[in-house]
CSV table of C-alpha atoms in Angstrom, one decimal:
chain,number,residue,atom,x,y,z
A,603,MET,CA,-78.1,40.5,72.8
A,604,ASN,CA,-75.3,40.8,70.3
A,605,ARG,CA,-72.7,41.3,73.0
A,606,TRP,CA,-70.0,39.0,71.7
A,607,ALA,CA,-67.0,40.0,69.5
A,608,THR,CA,-66.4,38.4,66.1
A,609,THR,CA,-62.7,38.7,66.0
A,610,ALA,CA,-62.2,37.1,62.6
A,611,LEU,CA,-58.7,36.0,62.5
A,612,VAL,CA,-57.5,38.5,64.8
A,613,ALA,CA,-56.1,35.9,67.2
A,614,SER,CA,-53.5,38.0,68.8
A,615,GLN,CA,-55.9,39.8,71.1
A,616,LEU,CA,-56.9,36.3,72.4
A,617,LEU,CA,-53.4,35.0,72.7
A,618,LEU,CA,-52.8,37.3,75.6
A,619,SER,CA,-54.6,35.1,78.2
A,620,ASN,CA,-51.9,32.5,79.2
A,621,ALA,CA,-53.3,32.2,82.9
A,622,VAL,CA,-52.5,29.0,85.0
A,623,PHE,CA,-55.9,27.2,85.2
A,624,ALA,CA,-56.8,25.0,88.0
A,625,HIS,CA,-57.9,22.3,85.3
A,626,GLY,CA,-56.3,21.6,82.0
A,627,PRO,CA,-57.2,19.5,78.8
A,628,THR,CA,-55.0,16.7,79.6
A,629,PRO,CA,-55.4,14.6,82.6
A,630,GLN,CA,-52.7,12.1,83.8
A,631,LYS,CA,-53.2,9.0,85.9
A,632,ILE,CA,-51.3,6.9,88.5
A,633,ASP,CA,-52.1,3.4,89.4
A,634,GLU,CA,-49.9,2.2,92.5
A,635,SER,CA,-50.3,-0.6,94.7
A,636,VAL,CA,-48.5,-2.3,97.6
A,637,VAL,CA,-49.0,-5.6,99.5
A,638,ILE,CA,-49.1,-5.0,103.2
A,639,GLU,CA,-48.7,-8.3,105.4
A,640,ALA,CA,-51.4,-7.0,107.9
A,641,PRO,CA,-55.1,-7.8,108.3
A,642,ILE,CA,-57.3,-5.6,106.1
A,643,GLU,CA,-58.9,-4.0,109.2
A,644,ALA,CA,-55.7,-2.8,110.6
A,645,VAL,CA,-54.7,-1.2,107.3
A,646,TRP,CA,-58.3,0.5,107.2
A,647,GLU,CA,-58.1,1.8,110.8
A,648,LYS,CA,-55.0,3.8,109.7
A,649,VAL,CA,-56.3,4.9,106.3
A,650,SER,CA,-59.9,5.6,107.1
A,651,ASP,CA,-59.2,8.3,109.5
A,652,PHE,CA,-59.0,11.2,107.1
A,653,ASN,CA,-57.1,13.5,109.3
A,654,ALA,CA,-54.7,10.9,110.7
A,655,ILE,CA,-52.4,11.0,107.5
A,656,ALA,CA,-49.7,12.9,109.2
A,657,ASP,CA,-49.3,10.1,111.6
A,658,TRP,CA,-48.2,7.7,108.8
A,659,HIS,CA,-47.2,9.7,105.8
A,660,PRO,CA,-43.5,10.9,105.9
A,661,SER,CA,-44.1,13.9,103.7
A,662,VAL,CA,-47.0,15.2,105.7
A,663,GLU,CA,-46.1,17.3,108.9
A,664,SER,CA,-49.6,18.0,110.0
A,665,SER,CA,-53.1,17.5,108.8
A,666,VAL,CA,-55.7,19.7,110.3
A,667,PRO,CA,-59.5,19.7,109.7
A,668,THR,CA,-61.1,23.0,108.5
A,669,ASP,CA,-64.5,24.2,109.5
A,670,GLU,CA,-65.9,22.6,106.5
A,671,GLN,CA,-66.8,19.1,107.1
A,672,GLY,CA,-64.6,16.4,105.5
A,673,THR,CA,-61.7,18.9,104.7
A,674,ARG,CA,-58.0,18.7,105.6
A,675,VAL,CA,-55.2,21.0,105.4
A,676,LEU,CA,-52.1,19.2,104.7
A,677,ALA,CA,-48.8,20.9,105.7
A,678,PHE,CA,-45.7,19.8,103.8
A,679,LYS,CA,-42.4,20.0,105.6
A,680,ASP,CA,-40.7,23.5,105.0
A,681,LYS,CA,-43.1,24.1,102.1
A,682,GLY,CA,-46.6,25.1,102.8
A,683,THR,CA,-50.1,23.8,102.7
A,684,ILE,CA,-52.8,22.4,100.3
A,685,THR,CA,-56.4,21.4,101.1
A,686,GLU,CA,-58.1,18.3,100.2
A,687,SER,CA,-61.7,17.4,100.6
A,688,LEU,CA,-63.4,13.8,101.3
A,689,ASP,CA,-65.7,12.8,98.8
A,690,GLU,CA,-66.7,9.2,99.7
A,691,LEU,CA,-65.8,6.9,102.7
A,692,ASP,CA,-67.0,3.2,102.4
A,693,ALA,CA,-66.3,1.0,105.1
A,694,ASP,CA,-67.9,-2.0,103.5
A,695,ARG,CA,-65.5,-1.7,100.3
A,696,HIS,CA,-62.7,-0.3,102.3
A,697,TYR,CA,-62.7,2.6,99.9
A,698,LEU,CA,-62.1,6.2,100.3
A,699,GLY,CA,-62.1,9.0,97.7
A,700,TYR,CA,-61.0,12.6,97.9
A,701,ARG,CA,-59.9,15.5,95.9
A,702,LEU,CA,-57.8,18.7,96.0
A,703,LEU,CA,-59.7,21.5,97.0
A,704,GLU,CA,-57.1,24.4,97.1
A,705,GLU,CA,-53.9,23.8,95.4
A,706,ASP,CA,-50.6,25.5,95.8
A,707,ILE,CA,-48.2,24.4,93.0
A,708,GLU,CA,-45.1,25.7,94.9
A,709,VAL,CA,-45.9,23.1,97.5
A,710,PHE,CA,-47.2,20.3,95.3
A,711,PRO,CA,-47.0,20.6,91.4
A,712,VAL,CA,-50.3,19.5,90.6
A,713,SER,CA,-53.2,21.9,89.9
A,714,PHE,CA,-56.0,19.3,90.7
A,715,TYR,CA,-56.4,15.8,91.5
A,716,SER,CA,-59.0,13.1,92.5
A,717,VAL,CA,-57.7,10.2,94.4
A,718,SER,CA,-59.1,6.8,95.5
A,719,VAL,CA,-57.6,4.5,98.0
A,720,GLU,CA,-59.0,0.9,98.2
A,721,LEU,CA,-58.1,-2.1,100.1
A,722,THR,CA,-58.6,-5.7,99.3
A,723,GLU,CA,-57.8,-8.8,101.1
A,724,SER,CA,-55.1,-10.9,99.5
A,725,ASP,CA,-53.2,-14.3,100.4
A,726,ALA,CA,-50.4,-12.1,102.1
A,727,GLY,CA,-52.6,-9.9,103.8
A,728,THR,CA,-53.8,-6.8,102.3
A,729,GLU,CA,-53.5,-5.1,98.9
A,730,MET,CA,-53.6,-1.3,99.0
A,731,LEU,CA,-54.5,0.4,95.7
A,732,TRP,CA,-53.9,4.2,95.2
A,733,GLN,CA,-55.2,5.6,92.1
A,734,GLY,CA,-55.4,9.2,90.8
A,735,ARG,CA,-56.5,11.5,87.9
A,736,PHE,CA,-54.8,14.8,87.9
A,737,TYR,CA,-53.6,17.8,85.8
A,738,ARG,CA,-50.1,19.3,85.8
A,739,ALA,CA,-49.5,22.7,87.6
A,740,ASP,CA,-49.3,24.8,84.4
A,741,THR,CA,-52.2,23.8,82.2
A,742,GLY,CA,-51.0,26.2,79.5
A,743,ASN,CA,-49.3,24.6,76.4
A,744,PHE,CA,-45.7,25.7,77.4
A,745,PRO,CA,-45.1,24.8,81.0
A,746,PRO,CA,-41.8,25.0,82.6
A,747,GLU,CA,-40.2,21.8,83.4
A,748,HIS,CA,-41.1,21.9,87.2
A,749,TYR,CA,-44.7,22.5,86.2
A,750,SER,CA,-44.8,19.9,83.4
A,751,ASP,CA,-46.8,16.4,83.2
A,752,GLU,CA,-43.7,14.6,84.0
A,753,ALA,CA,-43.1,16.7,87.3
A,754,ALA,CA,-47.1,16.2,88.2
A,755,VAL,CA,-46.6,12.4,87.6
A,756,GLU,CA,-43.5,12.0,89.7
A,757,ALA,CA,-45.1,14.0,92.6
A,758,MET,CA,-48.2,12.0,92.6
A,759,THR,CA,-46.3,8.6,92.2
A,760,ASP,CA,-43.9,9.5,94.9
A,761,PHE,CA,-46.5,10.7,97.5
A,762,ALA,CA,-48.6,7.5,96.9
A,763,GLN,CA,-45.6,5.1,97.1
A,764,ASP,CA,-44.0,6.9,100.1
A,765,GLY,CA,-47.2,6.8,102.0
A,766,MET,CA,-47.9,3.1,101.3
A,767,ASN,CA,-44.5,2.0,102.0
A,768,ALA,CA,-44.3,3.9,105.3
A,769,LEU,CA,-47.7,2.3,106.2
A,770,LYS,CA,-46.2,-1.2,105.2
A,771,ALA,CA,-43.2,-0.6,107.3
A,772,GLU,CA,-45.1,0.4,110.3
A,773,LEU,CA,-47.8,-2.2,110.2
A,774,GLU,CA,-45.4,-5.1,109.3
A,775,GLY,CA,-43.0,-4.1,112.0
A,776,GLN,CA,-45.8,-4.4,114.6
A,777,LYS,CA,-46.3,-8.1,113.8
B,522,MET,CA,-103.0,16.3,43.6
B,523,LYS,CA,-105.0,15.5,46.6
B,524,PRO,CA,-103.8,16.8,49.9
B,525,LEU,CA,-104.0,13.4,51.6
B,526,LEU,CA,-101.6,11.9,49.1
B,527,ARG,CA,-99.2,14.9,49.5
B,528,ILE,CA,-99.0,14.4,53.3
B,529,GLY,CA,-98.5,10.7,52.8
B,530,LEU,CA,-95.5,11.3,50.5
B,531,SER,CA,-93.8,14.1,52.3
B,532,SER,CA,-94.1,12.2,55.7
B,533,LEU,CA,-92.6,9.3,54.0
B,534,LEU,CA,-89.6,11.4,52.7
B,535,LEU,CA,-89.2,13.0,56.1
B,536,VAL,CA,-88.7,9.6,57.9
B,537,ALA,CA,-85.0,9.1,58.8
B,538,ILE,CA,-84.1,5.6,58.5
B,539,PRO,CA,-82.6,4.4,61.8
B,540,VAL,CA,-79.2,2.6,61.4
B,541,ALA,CA,-77.1,0.8,63.8
B,542,ALA,CA,-73.9,2.5,64.7
B,543,GLU,CA,-71.1,0.8,62.7
B,544,ARG,CA,-67.8,2.4,64.0
B,545,ALA,CA,-66.5,4.0,67.2
B,546,PHE,CA,-63.7,6.4,67.1
B,547,LEU,CA,-61.6,6.7,70.4
B,548,THR,CA,-59.1,9.2,71.2
B,549,HIS,CA,-56.2,7.9,73.5
B,550,GLN,CA,-54.9,11.1,74.9
B,551,ALA,CA,-51.9,9.4,76.8
B,552,VAL,CA,-50.4,7.6,73.7
B,553,ASP,CA,-51.0,10.2,70.8
B,554,ARG,CA,-53.3,7.6,69.1
B,555,VAL,CA,-57.0,7.1,67.7
B,556,SER,CA,-58.6,3.8,67.3
B,557,VAL,CA,-61.4,2.9,65.3
B,558,LEU,CA,-63.5,-0.1,66.6
B,559,ASP,CA,-66.0,-2.2,64.5
B,560,LEU,CA,-69.2,-2.2,66.7
B,561,GLU,CA,-70.7,-5.1,64.5
B,562,GLN,CA,-67.7,-7.3,65.4
B,563,GLU,CA,-67.5,-7.0,69.1
B,564,GLY,CA,-65.1,-3.9,69.1
B,565,LYS,CA,-62.6,-5.5,66.8
B,566,VAL,CA,-59.9,-2.8,66.1
B,567,LEU,CA,-60.1,-1.7,62.3
B,568,ALA,CA,-57.4,0.7,62.5
B,569,LYS,CA,-54.9,2.6,65.0
B,570,VAL,CA,-54.0,5.8,63.7
B,571,ASP,CA,-50.9,7.7,65.1
B,572,VAL,CA,-51.7,11.4,65.4
B,573,SER,CA,-50.1,14.4,66.9
B,574,LYS,CA,-49.8,14.8,70.8
B,575,ALA,CA,-52.6,14.2,73.3
B,576,PRO,CA,-55.9,13.8,71.0
B,577,VAL,CA,-59.1,14.5,73.1
B,578,GLY,CA,-62.2,15.6,71.2
B,579,VAL,CA,-63.6,13.9,68.3
B,580,ALA,CA,-66.3,14.6,65.5
B,581,ILE,CA,-67.4,12.6,62.6
B,582,ASP,CA,-68.0,14.4,59.3
B,583,SER,CA,-70.0,11.8,57.3
B,584,LEU,CA,-70.6,14.2,54.3
B,585,ARG,CA,-67.0,14.4,53.8
B,586,ASN,CA,-66.2,10.9,54.9
B,587,ARG,CA,-63.6,12.3,57.6
B,588,PHE,CA,-63.3,12.6,61.2
B,589,TYR,CA,-61.7,15.2,63.2
B,590,VAL,CA,-59.6,15.0,66.4
B,591,THR,CA,-58.5,17.9,68.5
B,592,HIS,CA,-55.1,18.4,70.1
B,593,PRO,CA,-55.2,21.1,72.8
B,594,GLU,CA,-51.7,20.7,73.7
B,595,MET,CA,-50.6,21.6,70.1
B,596,GLY,CA,-53.2,24.0,69.1
B,597,LYS,CA,-54.3,21.9,66.1
B,598,ILE,CA,-56.9,19.5,64.7
B,599,SER,CA,-56.1,16.4,62.7
B,600,VAL,CA,-58.4,15.5,59.7
B,601,ILE,CA,-58.5,11.8,59.1
B,602,ASP,CA,-60.1,9.9,56.1
B,603,MET,CA,-62.8,7.4,57.3
B,604,THR,CA,-61.8,4.8,54.6
B,605,THR,CA,-58.1,4.8,54.5
B,606,TYR,CA,-57.6,6.1,58.1
B,607,ALA,CA,-54.8,8.3,56.8
B,608,VAL,CA,-54.2,11.6,58.4
B,609,ILE,CA,-54.9,13.8,55.4
B,610,ASP,CA,-54.3,17.3,57.1
B,611,GLU,CA,-53.8,19.2,60.3
B,612,ILE,CA,-55.6,22.3,60.9
B,613,LYS,CA,-53.7,24.9,62.9
B,614,THR,CA,-55.9,26.7,65.3
B,615,GLY,CA,-53.6,27.9,68.0
B,616,GLY,CA,-54.9,27.9,71.5
B,617,GLN,CA,-56.4,24.9,73.1
B,618,PRO,CA,-58.9,23.4,70.6
B,619,PHE,CA,-61.0,20.8,72.8
B,620,GLY,CA,-64.6,20.0,72.1
B,621,ILE,CA,-65.6,19.8,68.3
B,622,VAL,CA,-68.9,19.4,66.4
B,623,VAL,CA,-69.6,19.3,62.8
B,624,ASP,CA,-72.6,20.9,61.2
B,625,ASP,CA,-74.3,17.9,59.5
B,626,SER,CA,-76.7,20.4,57.6
B,627,GLY,CA,-74.5,20.6,54.7
B,628,LYS,CA,-73.3,24.0,55.7
B,629,ARG,CA,-69.3,24.0,55.4
B,630,GLN,CA,-68.7,24.5,59.2
B,631,VAL,CA,-67.1,22.8,62.1
B,632,PHE,CA,-67.2,24.3,65.7
B,633,VAL,CA,-64.6,24.0,68.1
B,634,SER,CA,-64.4,25.0,71.7
B,635,ASP,CA,-60.9,26.7,72.6
B,636,TRP,CA,-60.4,26.0,76.2
B,637,GLU,CA,-57.7,28.6,76.7
B,638,ARG,CA,-58.8,31.5,74.6
B,639,ASN,CA,-62.4,31.4,76.0
B,640,ALA,CA,-63.7,31.1,72.5
B,641,ILE,CA,-65.6,29.2,69.7
B,642,LEU,CA,-63.7,28.7,66.5
B,643,VAL,CA,-65.5,28.4,63.4
B,644,ILE,CA,-63.6,26.2,60.7
B,645,ASN,CA,-64.7,26.0,57.1
B,646,ALA,CA,-64.7,22.3,56.4
B,647,GLU,CA,-63.6,22.7,52.7
B,648,SER,CA,-60.9,25.2,53.0
B,649,ARG,CA,-59.9,23.8,56.5
B,650,LEU,CA,-59.2,27.4,57.9
B,651,VAL,CA,-60.2,29.1,60.8
B,652,VAL,CA,-62.8,31.6,59.5
B,653,ASP,CA,-64.1,33.1,62.9
B,654,ILE,CA,-63.4,33.3,66.5
B,655,LEU,CA,-66.3,34.0,68.9
B,656,ALA,CA,-66.1,35.0,72.5
B,657,VAL,CA,-68.0,32.7,75.1
B,658,GLY,CA,-67.4,32.0,78.8
B,659,GLU,CA,-64.2,30.8,80.6
B,660,ASN,CA,-62.9,27.4,79.4
B,661,PRO,CA,-65.6,26.2,76.9
B,662,ALA,CA,-65.6,22.3,76.9
B,663,GLY,CA,-68.5,20.1,75.5
B,664,LEU,CA,-70.5,21.3,72.6
B,665,ALA,CA,-73.8,20.3,71.2
B,666,LEU,CA,-75.2,21.5,68.0
B,667,ASP,CA,-79.0,21.5,67.0
B,668,THR,CA,-78.8,21.5,63.2
B,669,LYS,CA,-82.6,22.0,62.6
B,670,LYS,CA,-83.0,24.8,65.1
B,671,ARG,CA,-79.8,26.3,64.2
B,672,ARG,CA,-78.3,26.5,67.7
B,673,LEU,CA,-75.0,25.7,69.1
B,674,TYR,CA,-74.8,25.1,72.9
B,675,VAL,CA,-71.4,25.6,74.8
B,676,ALA,CA,-70.7,24.3,78.2
B,677,ASN,CA,-68.4,27.0,80.0
B,678,ARG,CA,-66.5,25.1,82.5
B,679,ASN,CA,-65.2,27.8,84.6
B,680,SER,CA,-68.1,30.3,84.1
B,681,ASN,CA,-70.7,27.7,85.4
B,682,THR,CA,-72.9,28.6,82.3
B,683,LEU,CA,-74.3,27.4,79.1
B,684,SER,CA,-73.9,29.6,76.0
B,685,VAL,CA,-76.7,29.5,73.3
B,686,LEU,CA,-75.3,30.7,70.0
B,687,ASP,CA,-76.8,31.1,66.5
B,688,ALA,CA,-75.1,28.4,64.3
B,689,ASP,CA,-75.2,30.7,61.2
B,690,ARG,CA,-74.7,34.1,62.6
B,691,PRO,CA,-72.5,35.7,65.4
B,692,ARG,CA,-75.3,36.1,67.8
B,693,GLN,CA,-75.7,34.9,71.4
B,694,TYR,CA,-79.3,34.0,72.5
B,695,ALA,CA,-78.6,33.2,76.3
B,696,GLU,CA,-76.0,32.5,78.7
B,697,VAL,CA,-77.9,30.1,81.3
B,698,PRO,CA,-76.6,29.4,84.7
B,699,THR,CA,-75.7,25.6,85.2
B,700,GLY,CA,-74.1,23.7,88.0
B,701,LYS,CA,-70.5,24.0,89.1
B,702,ALA,CA,-68.0,23.1,86.4
B,703,PRO,CA,-70.2,22.2,83.5
B,704,TYR,CA,-68.5,19.8,81.2
B,705,ALA,CA,-70.6,18.0,78.6
B,706,VAL,CA,-73.9,19.0,77.0
B,707,SER,CA,-76.5,17.1,74.9
B,708,VAL,CA,-79.5,18.4,73.1
B,709,SER,CA,-82.4,16.0,72.7
B,710,PRO,CA,-83.2,15.1,69.0
B,711,ASP,CA,-86.5,17.0,69.2
B,712,GLY,CA,-84.6,20.0,70.3
B,713,ASN,CA,-86.9,20.6,73.3
B,714,HIS,CA,-84.4,19.8,76.1
B,715,ILE,CA,-80.7,20.7,76.6
B,716,PHE,CA,-78.9,18.7,79.3
B,717,VAL,CA,-75.6,19.8,81.1
B,718,THR,CA,-73.4,18.0,83.5
B,719,SER,CA,-71.6,19.7,86.0
B,720,ILE,CA,-68.7,17.7,87.4
B,721,GLN,CA,-68.1,19.5,90.7
B,722,ASP,CA,-71.5,19.7,92.2
B,723,ASP,CA,-72.9,16.3,90.9
B,724,LYS,CA,-75.7,17.9,89.0
B,725,LEU,CA,-77.5,17.7,85.5
B,726,THR,CA,-79.0,20.9,84.6
B,727,VAL,CA,-82.2,20.6,82.3
B,728,ILE,CA,-82.7,23.6,80.1
B,729,ASP,CA,-85.8,24.4,78.0
B,730,GLY,CA,-85.0,24.2,74.3
B,731,GLN,CA,-87.5,27.0,73.7
B,732,SER,CA,-87.2,29.5,76.4
B,733,TYR,CA,-83.5,28.7,77.4
B,734,GLU,CA,-84.8,28.7,81.1
B,735,VAL,CA,-83.6,26.1,83.7
B,736,LYS,CA,-86.4,23.6,84.1
B,737,ALA,CA,-84.9,21.4,86.7
B,738,THR,CA,-81.6,20.6,88.3
B,739,VAL,CA,-81.2,16.9,88.9
B,740,GLU,CA,-78.9,14.8,91.2
B,741,THR,CA,-76.4,12.6,89.4
B,742,GLY,CA,-73.7,10.2,90.4
B,743,MET,CA,-70.2,11.4,91.5
B,744,ALA,CA,-68.4,13.7,89.0
B,745,PRO,CA,-70.7,13.4,85.8
B,746,TYR,CA,-68.9,13.6,82.5
B,747,GLY,CA,-70.7,12.5,79.4
B,748,VAL,CA,-74.3,12.9,78.7
B,749,ASP,CA,-76.5,11.6,75.7
B,750,VAL,CA,-80.2,11.3,75.1
B,751,THR,CA,-81.9,8.4,73.4
B,752,HIS,CA,-83.1,8.6,69.7
B,753,ASP,CA,-86.8,8.8,70.8
B,754,ASN,CA,-86.3,11.7,73.1
B,755,SER,CA,-87.4,9.5,76.2
B,756,HIS,CA,-84.2,8.9,78.2
B,757,VAL,CA,-81.2,10.9,79.2
B,758,MET,CA,-78.1,9.0,80.3
B,759,VAL,CA,-75.2,10.3,82.3
B,760,ALA,CA,-71.8,8.7,82.7
B,761,ASN,CA,-70.5,9.4,86.4
B,762,GLN,CA,-66.7,9.4,86.6
B,763,GLY,CA,-66.6,9.4,90.5
B,764,SER,CA,-69.0,6.5,90.9
B,765,ASN,CA,-68.1,4.6,87.8
B,766,ASP,CA,-71.7,4.1,86.6
B,767,VAL,CA,-74.2,5.4,84.2
B,768,TRP,CA,-77.6,6.9,85.4
B,769,VAL,CA,-80.6,6.7,83.3
B,770,PHE,CA,-83.4,9.3,83.6
B,771,ASP,CA,-86.9,9.5,82.2
B,772,VAL,CA,-87.0,12.7,80.3
B,773,SER,CA,-90.6,13.5,81.1
B,774,THR,CA,-90.4,13.0,84.8
B,775,LEU,CA,-86.7,13.4,85.4
B,776,LYS,CA,-86.8,10.6,87.8
B,777,LYS,CA,-83.9,8.3,87.9
B,778,LEU,CA,-84.8,4.9,86.6
B,779,THR,CA,-81.8,2.8,87.1
B,780,GLN,CA,-78.0,2.9,87.3
B,781,ILE,CA,-75.6,0.8,85.2
B,782,PRO,CA,-72.2,-0.2,86.6
B,783,VAL,CA,-69.5,0.4,84.0
B,784,GLY,CA,-65.7,0.4,83.8
B,785,GLU,CA,-63.4,2.8,85.9
B,786,MET,CA,-63.7,6.6,85.5
B,787,PRO,CA,-66.2,6.8,82.6
B,788,GLU,CA,-65.7,9.7,80.5
B,789,SER,CA,-68.0,10.1,77.3
B,790,ILE,CA,-71.2,8.4,76.4
B,791,SER,CA,-72.7,8.0,72.8
B,792,LEU,CA,-75.9,6.3,71.9
B,793,SER,CA,-76.7,4.7,68.6
B,794,SER,CA,-79.4,6.4,66.5
B,795,ASP,CA,-81.4,3.4,66.1
B,796,GLY,CA,-81.9,3.0,69.8
B,797,THR,CA,-80.3,-0.2,70.5
B,798,GLN,CA,-76.9,0.5,72.2
B,799,GLY,CA,-74.9,2.9,74.0
B,800,PHE,CA,-71.2,3.0,74.4
B,801,VAL,CA,-69.1,4.4,77.1
B,802,THR,CA,-65.3,5.2,77.2
B,803,ASN,CA,-63.7,4.2,80.5
B,804,TRP,CA,-60.6,6.4,81.0
B,805,PHE,CA,-59.0,4.8,83.7
B,806,SER,CA,-59.5,1.0,83.1
B,807,ASN,CA,-58.9,1.4,79.3
B,808,ASP,CA,-62.1,-0.2,78.2
B,809,VAL,CA,-65.4,0.5,76.4
B,810,SER,CA,-68.7,-0.5,78.1
B,811,VAL,CA,-71.5,-1.6,75.8
B,812,ILE,CA,-74.9,-0.8,77.1
B,813,ASN,CA,-78.1,-2.6,75.8
B,814,LEU,CA,-80.5,0.2,75.6
B,815,GLU,CA,-83.5,-2.3,75.8
B,816,THR,CA,-82.5,-3.9,79.2
B,817,MET,CA,-80.4,-0.9,80.2
B,818,GLN,CA,-77.7,-3.3,81.3
B,819,GLU,CA,-74.1,-3.5,80.4
B,820,SER,CA,-73.9,-6.2,77.7
B,821,SER,CA,-70.1,-6.3,77.2
B,822,ARG,CA,-66.9,-4.6,78.0
B,823,TRP,CA,-64.2,-4.3,75.5
B,824,LYS,CA,-60.6,-3.9,76.2
B,825,VAL,CA,-59.1,-0.9,74.4
B,826,ASP,CA,-55.9,1.2,74.1
B,827,GLU,CA,-54.6,3.4,76.9
B,828,SER,CA,-56.8,6.2,78.3
B,829,PRO,CA,-59.8,6.5,76.0
B,830,ARG,CA,-61.7,9.9,76.2
B,831,SER,CA,-63.4,10.8,72.9
B,832,LEU,CA,-65.1,14.1,74.2
B,833,GLY,CA,-68.2,14.5,71.6
B,834,ARG,CA,-70.2,12.0,69.7
B,835,PHE,CA,-67.8,9.3,68.7
B,836,LEU,CA,-70.1,7.0,66.8
B,837,ALA,CA,-70.5,6.8,62.9
B,838,ASP,CA,-73.8,5.4,61.7
């Protein structure tokens, strides 16, 4: 019953744990959007195929489904892989949500994220919204610069913008 | 004295007078600020308090007219006066203080979960010193305290368990299995049920408040975070971060009664002790949803500062 230690003020023993956890106490957010001059269904056709991201995202070399349904392994050029899993795909709302299942902070400096991509019709065509909640690579209190909140925000922002801009260029070029 | 009269008197004395919540205390982790809303004036901002980096957890200490906010990034806790809204002290804890709860029984203690050191910190509310460090599961997050039964409940995020601790002595009664990645915990006012949300498998674990056995596991919306129970023990409400809604369950049948759309990525939920209103912090859309507990509908949505979180009970009655 009384199996726990009362280490009154002997904090030094507890300070030893400085492991990198998959989730930390401080989430960050991105909220990016791009207007694509293309019909919503044309954009949705690209975005909704969970394993077709490598066809349009310039940073993703390949996307391979795993045995587990709704998961994809993304390979980044000359870097390595991370695995994502699909949470929700709603064709009526033109919405998909997914999360990071297996991180590799050497490949992508974020320890966990959940992302949603949503399309809405606009005057010019389609507004594409890319939102995310995520944690830096090293969730301890003294992260090195390349594992910091800033590095995570930059990586998430760039990934969203690069993807949406490439999609925009491709779909608008086809007009 | 006749027994009848005595019963009448004592029951009168024991009746707590329900009061409407007056203020909400919001932590804005991204902008190092706390805001105080007047709930009787449609969320009018009474104060914006600049605090140390990245505040998350909040707890009201009505006995001492203060509230506390945790700063996991800084290893400290801000102590803020409830009248002047001045930061009157910072308690240095080390580690990553996260969830926090005040012992309202009058005993001079505040409990804090330390995410990084897998521990509960016990702080003397008068001396503002850490007086004990108690080992629990991995990455403890949400806390709930039953001041009458003298139990502290701790959701251990990475151990997938709930620790049941004695609130007065260093003793653990149970470590109960929960769903995957338990985050928030709430105990019904009568102490009979403990509810734990688990983010990664979209579940609410219902634990018996006497035996500490799992009574049921209930499906929730996507990524459930905050949870609270109505003052009359009849309903439990869960804020789902992934599906942007609050699900309402009947406590006796554990059936889902309704779902209430709220803002984006809701995080914490606190219900007023008079049973009229619930409040939800919407982390992504930077607003607070007000829920009418009679109709179980969102009655208004107030714009607030960036990224409100407020892990813990964030209402002052």
